[in-house]
CSV table of C-alpha atoms in Angstrom, one decimal:
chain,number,residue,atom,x,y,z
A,1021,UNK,CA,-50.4,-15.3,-2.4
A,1022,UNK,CA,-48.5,-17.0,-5.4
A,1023,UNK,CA,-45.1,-18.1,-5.1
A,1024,UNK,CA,-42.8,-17.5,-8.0
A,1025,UNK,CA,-39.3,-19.5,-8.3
A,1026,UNK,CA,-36.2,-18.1,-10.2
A,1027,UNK,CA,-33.8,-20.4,-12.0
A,1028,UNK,CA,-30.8,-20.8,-10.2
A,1029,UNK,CA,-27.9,-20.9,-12.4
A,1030,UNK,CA,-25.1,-23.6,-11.1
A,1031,UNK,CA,-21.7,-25.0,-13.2
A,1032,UNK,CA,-21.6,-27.6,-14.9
A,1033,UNK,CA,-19.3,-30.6,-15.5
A,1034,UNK,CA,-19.9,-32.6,-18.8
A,1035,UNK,CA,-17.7,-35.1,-17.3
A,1036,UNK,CA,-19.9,-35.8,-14.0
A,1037,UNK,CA,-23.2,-35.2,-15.9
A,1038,UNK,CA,-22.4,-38.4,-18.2
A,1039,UNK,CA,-22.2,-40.4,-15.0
A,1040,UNK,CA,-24.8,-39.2,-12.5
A,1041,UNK,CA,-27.0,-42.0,-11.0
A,1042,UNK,CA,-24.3,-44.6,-12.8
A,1043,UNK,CA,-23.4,-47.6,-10.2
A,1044,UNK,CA,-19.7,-48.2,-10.2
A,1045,UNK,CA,-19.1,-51.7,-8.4
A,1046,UNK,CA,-16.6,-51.3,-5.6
A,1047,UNK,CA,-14.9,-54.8,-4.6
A,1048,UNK,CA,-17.7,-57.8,-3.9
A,1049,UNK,CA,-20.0,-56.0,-2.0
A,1050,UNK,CA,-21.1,-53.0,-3.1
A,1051,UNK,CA,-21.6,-49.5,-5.3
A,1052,UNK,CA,-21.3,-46.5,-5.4
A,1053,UNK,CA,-22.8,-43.8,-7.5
A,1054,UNK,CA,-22.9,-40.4,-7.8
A,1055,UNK,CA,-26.0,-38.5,-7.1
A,1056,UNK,CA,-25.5,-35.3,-7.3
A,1057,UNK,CA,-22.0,-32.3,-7.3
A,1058,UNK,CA,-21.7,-28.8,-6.6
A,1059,UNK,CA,-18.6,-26.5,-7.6
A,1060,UNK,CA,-16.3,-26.9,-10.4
A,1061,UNK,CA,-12.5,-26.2,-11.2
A,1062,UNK,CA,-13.2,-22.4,-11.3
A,1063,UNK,CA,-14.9,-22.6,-8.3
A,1064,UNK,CA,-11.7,-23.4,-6.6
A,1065,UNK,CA,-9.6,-21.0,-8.6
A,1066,UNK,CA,-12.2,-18.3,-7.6
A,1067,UNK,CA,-12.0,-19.5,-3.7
A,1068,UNK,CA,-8.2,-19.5,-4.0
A,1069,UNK,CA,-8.1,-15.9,-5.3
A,1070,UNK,CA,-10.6,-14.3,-3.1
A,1071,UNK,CA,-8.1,-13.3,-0.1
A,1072,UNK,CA,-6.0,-11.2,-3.3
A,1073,UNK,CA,-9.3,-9.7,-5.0
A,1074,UNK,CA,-8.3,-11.0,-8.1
A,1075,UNK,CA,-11.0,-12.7,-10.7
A,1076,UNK,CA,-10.3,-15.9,-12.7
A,1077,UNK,CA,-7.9,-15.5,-15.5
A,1078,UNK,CA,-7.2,-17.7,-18.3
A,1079,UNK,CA,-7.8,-21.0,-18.3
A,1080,UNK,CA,-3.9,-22.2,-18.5
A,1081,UNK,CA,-3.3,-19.7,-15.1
A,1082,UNK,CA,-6.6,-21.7,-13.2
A,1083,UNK,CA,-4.9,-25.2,-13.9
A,1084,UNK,CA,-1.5,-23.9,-13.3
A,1085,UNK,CA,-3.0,-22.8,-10.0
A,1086,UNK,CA,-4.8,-25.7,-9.0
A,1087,UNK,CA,-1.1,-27.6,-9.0
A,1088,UNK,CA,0.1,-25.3,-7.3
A,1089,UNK,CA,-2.7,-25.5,-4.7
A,1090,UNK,CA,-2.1,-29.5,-3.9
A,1091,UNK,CA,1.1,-29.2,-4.4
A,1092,UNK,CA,1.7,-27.2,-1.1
A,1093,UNK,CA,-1.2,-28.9,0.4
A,1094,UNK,CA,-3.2,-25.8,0.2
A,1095,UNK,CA,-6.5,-27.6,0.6
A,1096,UNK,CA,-9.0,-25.1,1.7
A,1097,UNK,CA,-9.9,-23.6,-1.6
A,1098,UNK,CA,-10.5,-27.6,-2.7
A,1099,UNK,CA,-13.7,-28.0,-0.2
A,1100,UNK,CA,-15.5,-25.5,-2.2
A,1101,UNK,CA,-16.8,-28.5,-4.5
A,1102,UNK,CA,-18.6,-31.5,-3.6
A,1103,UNK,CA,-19.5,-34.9,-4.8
């Protein structure tokens, strides 16, 4: 029995790709770095207007949103990314 794989499509951020596996010192003793991410700004728009059933708009609404979001300390729709 042969396996096949599909390419799973995931966002990207030109802005984290640049740094991946980069070590940032952190005080005297340490680094961190970042290994990998998962999510994006639309990805939080998108998780923010699920409960209305409403699709991303245009760019200028998603950022607009996004202030809004941690402005009221609406966090939920922020945990859908990861670093």
């Amino acid at each position: 029995m042969e396996q096949t794989f599909e390419k799973l499509e995931r966002s990207s951020v030109p802005e984290l790709d640049t740094i991946l596996g980069t070590p940032f010192q952190v005080l005297n003793d340490g680094f961190v770095r970042v290994i990998d991410y998962m999510g994006s700004d639309s990805s939080i728009v998108q998780a923010a207007r699920v409960s209305y059933g409403k699709g991303t708009k245009k760019l200028r609404e998603d950022e607009g949103l996004i202030r809004y979001l941690v402005r009221h300390h609406h966090t939920s729709p922020l945990e859908m990314c990861e670093i």
